[in-house]
PDB file of C-alpha atoms and ligand atoms in Angstrom:
ATOM      1  CA  MET A1023     120.028  81.885 122.067  1.00 89.00           C
ATOM      2  CA  THR A1024     120.268  84.703 119.424  1.00 93.00           C
ATOM      3  CA  VAL A1025     118.424  83.298 115.845  1.00 96.00           C
ATOM      4  CA  SER A1026     120.020  84.371 112.432  1.00 98.00           C
ATOM      5  CA  VAL A1027     118.700  83.812 109.078  1.00 98.00           C
ATOM      6  CA  VAL A1028     120.166  84.010 105.805  1.00 98.00           C
ATOM      7  CA  CYS A1029     118.173  86.386 102.903  1.00 98.00           C
ATOM      8  CA  PRO A1030     119.596  85.414  99.738  1.00 98.00           C
ATOM      9  CA  GLY A1031     118.778  86.141  96.046  1.00 98.00           C
ATOM     10  CA  SER A1032     120.147  87.780  92.704  1.00 98.00           C
ATOM     11  CA  PHE A1033     118.807  91.035  93.300  1.00 98.00           C
ATOM     12  CA  ASP A1034     119.224  92.062  89.710  1.00 98.00           C
ATOM     13  CA  PRO A1035     118.331  94.636  91.149  1.00 98.00           C
ATOM     14  CA  ILE A1036     116.794  95.302  95.414  1.00 98.00           C
ATOM     15  CA  THR A1037     113.489  95.416  95.192  1.00 98.00           C
ATOM     16  CA  MET A1038     110.837  97.083  97.336  1.00 98.00           C
ATOM     17  CA  GLY A1039     109.340  93.400  97.748  1.00 98.00           C
ATOM     18  CA  HIS A1040     112.535  92.297  98.671  1.00 98.00           C
ATOM     19  CA  LEU A1041     113.949  94.799 101.095  1.00 98.00           C
ATOM     20  CA  ASP A1042     110.009  94.424 102.396  1.00 97.00           C
ATOM     21  CA  VAL A1043     110.991  91.124 103.822  1.00 98.00           C
ATOM     22  CA  ILE A1044     115.111  91.853 104.752  1.00 98.00           C
ATOM     23  CA  GLU A1045     113.466  94.553 106.998  1.00 98.00           C
ATOM     24  CA  ARG A1046     110.769  92.746 108.540  1.00 97.00           C
ATOM     25  CA  ALA A1047     113.346  89.847 108.907  1.00 98.00           C
ATOM     26  CA  SER A1048     115.633  92.247 110.798  1.00 97.00           C
ATOM     27  CA  GLU A1049     112.886  93.584 112.748  1.00 96.00           C
ATOM     28  CA  ARG A1050     112.029  89.223 113.995  1.00 96.00           C
ATOM     29  CA  PHE A1051     115.795  87.788 114.160  1.00 97.00           C
ATOM     30  CA  ASP A1052     118.457  88.928 116.022  1.00 98.00           C
ATOM     31  CA  GLU A1053     121.003  88.595 112.246  1.00 98.00           C
ATOM     32  CA  VAL A1054     120.012  88.741 108.615  1.00 98.00           C
ATOM     33  CA  VAL A1055     122.576  87.961 106.811  1.00 98.00           C
ATOM     34  CA  VAL A1056     121.868  89.471 102.954  1.00 98.00           C
ATOM     35  CA  ALA A1057     123.149  86.432 100.374  1.00 98.00           C
ATOM     36  CA  VAL A1058     123.697  87.925  96.897  1.00 98.00           C
ATOM     37  CA  VAL A1059     124.668  84.823  94.426  1.00 98.00           C
ATOM     38  CA  ALA A1060     127.658  85.169  92.713  1.00 97.00           C
ATOM     39  CA  ASN A1061     126.492  83.770  89.777  1.00 94.00           C
ATOM     40  CA  PRO A1062     122.492  83.952  88.940  1.00 93.00           C
ATOM     41  CA  GLY A1063     120.450  81.388  86.929  1.00 87.00           C
ATOM     42  CA  LYS A1064     120.224  84.073  84.245  1.00 85.00           C
ATOM     43  CA  GLN A1065     122.710  86.361  82.068  1.00 93.00           C
ATOM     44  CA  ALA A1066     122.418  89.534  85.336  1.00 97.00           C
ATOM     45  CA  LEU A1067     121.740  93.250  83.775  1.00 97.00           C
ATOM     46  CA  PHE A1068     124.604  93.850  87.383  1.00 97.00           C
ATOM     47  CA  GLU A1069     127.638  92.523  87.948  1.00 97.00           C
ATOM     48  CA  LEU A1070     128.094  91.539  91.540  1.00 98.00           C
ATOM     49  CA  GLU A1071     129.764  94.297  92.841  1.00 98.00           C
ATOM     50  CA  GLU A1072     127.291  97.023  91.844  1.00 98.00           C
ATOM     51  CA  ARG A1073     124.285  94.334  93.477  1.00 98.00           C
ATOM     52  CA  LEU A1074     126.386  94.463  96.585  1.00 98.00           C
ATOM     53  CA  ASP A1075     126.304  97.808  96.455  1.00 98.00           C
ATOM     54  CA  LEU A1076     122.490  98.979  95.763  1.00 98.00           C
ATOM     55  CA  VAL A1077     121.979  95.902  98.346  1.00 98.00           C
ATOM     56  CA  THR A1078     124.084  97.300 100.787  1.00 98.00           C
ATOM     57  CA  GLN A1079     122.944 101.463 100.519  1.00 98.00           C
ATOM     58  CA  VAL A1080     119.428 100.398 100.441  1.00 98.00           C
ATOM     59  CA  THR A1081     119.883  98.393 103.626  1.00 98.00           C
ATOM     60  CA  ALA A1082     122.440 100.226 105.889  1.00 97.00           C
ATOM     61  CA  GLY A1083     120.299 101.875 107.697  1.00 93.00           C
ATOM     62  CA  LEU A1084     118.841  98.400 108.886  1.00 96.00           C
ATOM     63  CA  GLY A1085     120.564  97.263 112.818  1.00 88.00           C
ATOM     64  CA  SER A1086     121.937  93.587 112.929  1.00 95.00           C
ATOM     65  CA  VAL A1087     121.810  93.348 108.192  1.00 98.00           C
ATOM     66  CA  ARG A1088     124.980  92.881 106.950  1.00 97.00           C
ATOM     67  CA  VAL A1089     125.892  91.222 103.239  1.00 98.00           C
ATOM     68  CA  ALA A1090     127.667  88.834 102.137  1.00 98.00           C
ATOM     69  CA  ALA A1091     127.951  87.220  98.013  1.00 98.00           C
ATOM     70  CA  PHE A1092     128.217  83.995  97.570  1.00 98.00           C
ATOM     71  CA  GLU A1093     129.271  80.969  95.669  1.00 97.00           C
ATOM     72  CA  GLY A1094     127.763  77.752  95.080  1.00 97.00           C
ATOM     73  CA  LEU A1095     125.385  76.202  97.126  1.00 98.00           C
ATOM     74  CA  LEU A1096     123.364  78.222  99.419  1.00 98.00           C
ATOM     75  CA  VAL A1097     123.320  75.400 101.846  1.00 98.00           C
ATOM     76  CA  ASP A1098     127.180  75.773 101.495  1.00 98.00           C
ATOM     77  CA  PHE A1099     127.164  79.156 102.122  1.00 98.00           C
ATOM     78  CA  CYS A1100     124.673  78.763 105.118  1.00 98.00           C
ATOM     79  CA  ARG A1101     127.208  76.511 106.993  1.00 98.00           C
ATOM     80  CA  SER A1102     130.130  78.962 106.174  1.00 98.00           C
ATOM     81  CA  GLN A1103     128.555  81.069 108.138  1.00 98.00           C
ATOM     82  CA  SER A1104     126.999  78.549 111.321  1.00 98.00           C
ATOM     83  CA  ILE A1105     123.328  79.900 110.083  1.00 98.00           C
ATOM     84  CA  GLY A1106     120.378  77.161 109.766  1.00 98.00           C
ATOM     85  CA  VAL A1107     117.948  79.029 108.704  1.00 98.00           C
ATOM     86  CA  ILE A1108     116.929  80.514 105.061  1.00 98.00           C
ATOM     87  CA  CYS A1109     114.012  83.945 104.938  1.00 98.00           C
ATOM     88  CA  LYS A1110     112.563  83.574 101.595  1.00 98.00           C
ATOM     89  CA  GLY A1111     109.492  86.142 100.425  1.00 97.00           C
ATOM     90  CA  LEU A1112     106.584  84.819  98.641  1.00 97.00           C
ATOM     91  CA  ARG A1113     104.874  86.233  96.681  1.00 96.00           C
ATOM     92  CA  GLY A1114     101.307  84.011  96.003  1.00 93.00           C
ATOM     93  CA  VAL A1115     101.061  80.655  94.881  1.00 92.00           C
ATOM     94  CA  ALA A1116     103.329  80.637  91.615  1.00 90.00           C
ATOM     95  CA  ASP A1117     106.124  80.893  93.756  1.00 94.00           C
ATOM     96  CA  PHE A1118     105.419  78.501  96.095  1.00 95.00           C
ATOM     97  CA  GLU A1119     106.031  76.065  93.881  1.00 95.00           C
ATOM     98  CA  TYR A1120     109.508  75.957  93.449  1.00 96.00           C
ATOM     99  CA  GLU A1121     110.089  77.698  96.516  1.00 97.00           C
ATOM    100  CA  GLN A1122     108.661  74.490  98.385  1.00 97.00           C
ATOM    101  CA  GLN A1123     110.726  72.403  95.730  1.00 98.00           C
ATOM    102  CA  MET A1124     113.816  74.634  97.193  1.00 98.00           C
ATOM    103  CA  ALA A1125     113.271  74.360 100.422  1.00 98.00           C
ATOM    104  CA  GLN A1126     112.762  70.955 101.048  1.00 98.00           C
ATOM    105  CA  MET A1127     116.184  70.181  99.388  1.00 98.00           C
ATOM    106  CA  ASN A1128     117.976  72.725 101.036  1.00 98.00           C
ATOM    107  CA  LEU A1129     116.821  70.694 104.040  1.00 98.00           C
ATOM    108  CA  HIS A1130     117.720  67.557 102.864  1.00 98.00           C
ATOM    109  CA  ILE A1131     121.256  68.202 101.894  1.00 98.00           C
ATOM    110  CA  GLY A1132     122.148  70.748 104.560  1.00 98.00           C
ATOM    111  CA  ASN A1133     120.074  70.548 107.063  1.00 98.00           C
ATOM    112  CA  VAL A1134     119.025  73.873 106.550  1.00 98.00           C
ATOM    113  CA  GLU A1135     114.991  75.234 107.122  1.00 98.00           C
ATOM    114  CA  THR A1136     113.672  78.133 105.366  1.00 98.00           C
ATOM    115  CA  VAL A1137     111.077  79.785 106.667  1.00 98.00           C
ATOM    116  CA  PHE A1138     108.271  81.509 104.486  1.00 97.00           C
ATOM    117  CA  VAL A1139     107.589  86.077 104.974  1.00 97.00           C
ATOM    118  CA  ALA A1140     104.326  86.001 103.779  1.00 96.00           C
ATOM    119  CA  THR A1141     105.064  90.005 101.692  1.00 96.00           C
ATOM    120  CA  ARG A1142     102.697  92.851 101.455  1.00 96.00           C
ATOM    121  CA  PRO A1143     100.270  92.490  99.052  1.00 95.00           C
ATOM    122  CA  ASP A1144     100.740  95.784  98.069  1.00 96.00           C
ATOM    123  CA  LEU A1145     104.298  94.687  96.863  1.00 97.00           C
ATOM    124  CA  SER A1146     103.769  91.174  95.427  1.00 96.00           C
ATOM    125  CA  TYR A1147     103.141  92.198  91.212  1.00 96.00           C
ATOM    126  CA  LEU A1148     107.332  93.203  92.054  1.00 97.00           C
ATOM    127  CA  SER A1149     109.825  90.922  90.428  1.00 97.00           C
ATOM    128  CA  SER A1150     113.430  92.189  89.519  1.00 98.00           C
ATOM    129  CA  SER A1151     112.234  91.014  85.867  1.00 97.00           C
ATOM    130  CA  LEU A1152     109.086  93.128  85.633  1.00 98.00           C
ATOM    131  CA  VAL A1153     110.972  96.252  87.266  1.00 98.00           C
ATOM    132  CA  LYS A1154     114.154  95.785  83.973  1.00 97.00           C
ATOM    133  CA  GLU A1155     111.034  95.225  81.729  1.00 97.00           C
ATOM    134  CA  VAL A1156     109.471  98.279  82.904  1.00 98.00           C
ATOM    135  CA  ALA A1157     112.754 100.400  82.431  1.00 97.00           C
ATOM    136  CA  ARG A1158     114.277  99.216  79.180  1.00 96.00           C
ATOM    137  CA  LEU A1159     110.404  99.999  78.132  1.00 96.00           C
ATOM    138  CA  GLY A1160     110.222 103.506  79.553  1.00 94.00           C
ATOM    139  CA  GLY A1161     107.419 102.797  82.409  1.00 96.00           C
ATOM    140  CA  ASP A1162     107.664 104.517  85.373  1.00 96.00           C
ATOM    141  CA  ILE A1163     109.450 102.524  87.641  1.00 97.00           C
ATOM    142  CA  THR A1164     108.861 104.011  90.960  1.00 96.00           C
ATOM    143  CA  GLY A1165     107.710 103.095  93.940  1.00 96.00           C
ATOM    144  CA  THR A1166     109.473  99.956  93.092  1.00 98.00           C
ATOM    145  CA  VAL A1167     113.145 100.196  93.897  1.00 98.00           C
ATOM    146  CA  PRO A1168     114.563 102.650  95.760  1.00 98.00           C
ATOM    147  CA  ASP A1169     115.906 105.384  94.425  1.00 98.00           C
ATOM    148  CA  VAL A1170     119.278 105.145  94.660  1.00 98.00           C
ATOM    149  CA  VAL A1171     118.325 101.557  92.550  1.00 98.00           C
ATOM    150  CA  ALA A1172     116.247 103.914  89.136  1.00 98.00           C
ATOM    151  CA  THR A1173     119.292 105.849  89.055  1.00 97.00           C
ATOM    152  CA  ALA A1174     121.417 103.186  88.493  1.00 97.00           C
ATOM    153  CA  LEU A1175     119.163 101.189  86.109  1.00 97.00           C
ATOM    154  CA  ARG A1176     118.505 104.154  84.086  1.00 95.00           C
ATOM    155  CA  ALA A1177     122.021 104.986  84.232  1.00 96.00           C
ATOM    156  CA  ARG A1178     122.536 101.481  82.786  1.00 95.00           C
ATOM    157  CA  LEU A1179     119.797 100.833  80.867  1.00 93.00           C
ATOM    158  CA  ALA A1180     121.154 104.446  79.080  1.00 92.00           C
ATOM    159  CA  SER A1181     124.812 103.736  79.164  1.00 90.00           C
ATOM    160  CA  ASP A1182     123.098 100.261  77.636  1.00 86.00           C
ATOM    161  CA  SER A1183     121.544 101.322  74.656  1.00 78.00           C
ATOM    162  CA  GLY A1184     124.043 104.132  73.297  1.00 67.00           C
TER     163      GLY A1184
HETATM  164  O1  PNS B1739     116.804  85.884  93.323  1.00 55.10           O
HETATM  165  P1  PNS B1739     116.293  84.996  93.059  1.00 55.10           P
HETATM  166  O2  PNS B1739     117.333  83.690  91.666  1.00 55.10           O
HETATM  167  O3  PNS B1739     115.149  83.415  93.038  1.00 55.10           O
HETATM  168  O4  PNS B1739     116.755  83.911  93.702  1.00 55.10           O
HETATM  169  C1  PNS B1739     117.962  82.403  93.420  1.00 55.10           C
HETATM  170  C2  PNS B1739     119.009  82.069  94.330  1.00 55.10           C
HETATM  171  C3  PNS B1739     120.395  82.420  94.565  1.00 55.10           C
HETATM  172  C4  PNS B1739     118.242  81.440  96.318  1.00 55.10           C
HETATM  173  C5  PNS B1739     118.941  80.269  94.551  1.00 55.10           C
HETATM  174  O5  PNS B1739     119.272  80.432  92.654  1.00 55.10           O
HETATM  175  C6  PNS B1739     120.569  79.287  95.183  1.00 55.10           C
HETATM  176  O6  PNS B1739     119.703  79.284  96.292  1.00 55.10           O
HETATM  177  N1  PNS B1739     121.616  79.373  93.986  1.00 55.10           N
HETATM  178  C7  PNS B1739     122.252  78.535  95.047  1.00 55.10           C
HETATM  179  C8  PNS B1739     123.093  77.658  94.054  1.00 55.10           C
HETATM  180  C9  PNS B1739     122.055  76.870  94.943  1.00 55.10           C
HETATM  181  O7  PNS B1739     122.045  76.153  96.443  1.00 55.10           O
HETATM  182  N2  PNS B1739     121.081  75.598  94.544  1.00 55.10           N
HETATM  183  C10 PNS B1739     120.386  74.653  94.928  1.00 55.10           C
HETATM  184  C11 PNS B1739     118.253  75.033  95.460  1.00 55.10           C
HETATM  185  S1  PNS B1739     117.992  74.033  96.643  1.00 55.10           S
END
């Protein structure tokens, strides 16, 4: 039996924490589909095509990982891929309540199961929002995002402020 999972997110932009979860999922499941939401709840810094491109670049070395965009309900995307399992990272208790709610809703509306991966402790403080804030305020984001993402982030912030 092959087991495929969907790793969904906004990836605005992808961080080392996301990448660690995707990598660990790819070592344990037969296929990982990284699903990049087209319209995140909040205004995205990067366009969908840019987020897809960065995710594709940084996951290129991982076996059995592909990247796709989705719109609408995640469970509908899972059904379209014939995948019944979502895989997400849990950084700590702050993530748990909302993630549990979404997992239960996705089970209810789509019979899609969610498995959680505990993020590496040394990456559990990371979030795309904080990385963007630190970068915007001139802080050092080395090690928080892959190099190609850091370069894209600095370029975007420079062009936005210029
Ligand atoms: O990286 P994020 O922003 O935490 O990702 C959240 C995401 C995209 C996984 C979540 O918002 C989502 O699943 N959106 C799709 C719409 C949907 O299915 N909503 C119902 C969730 S129970």
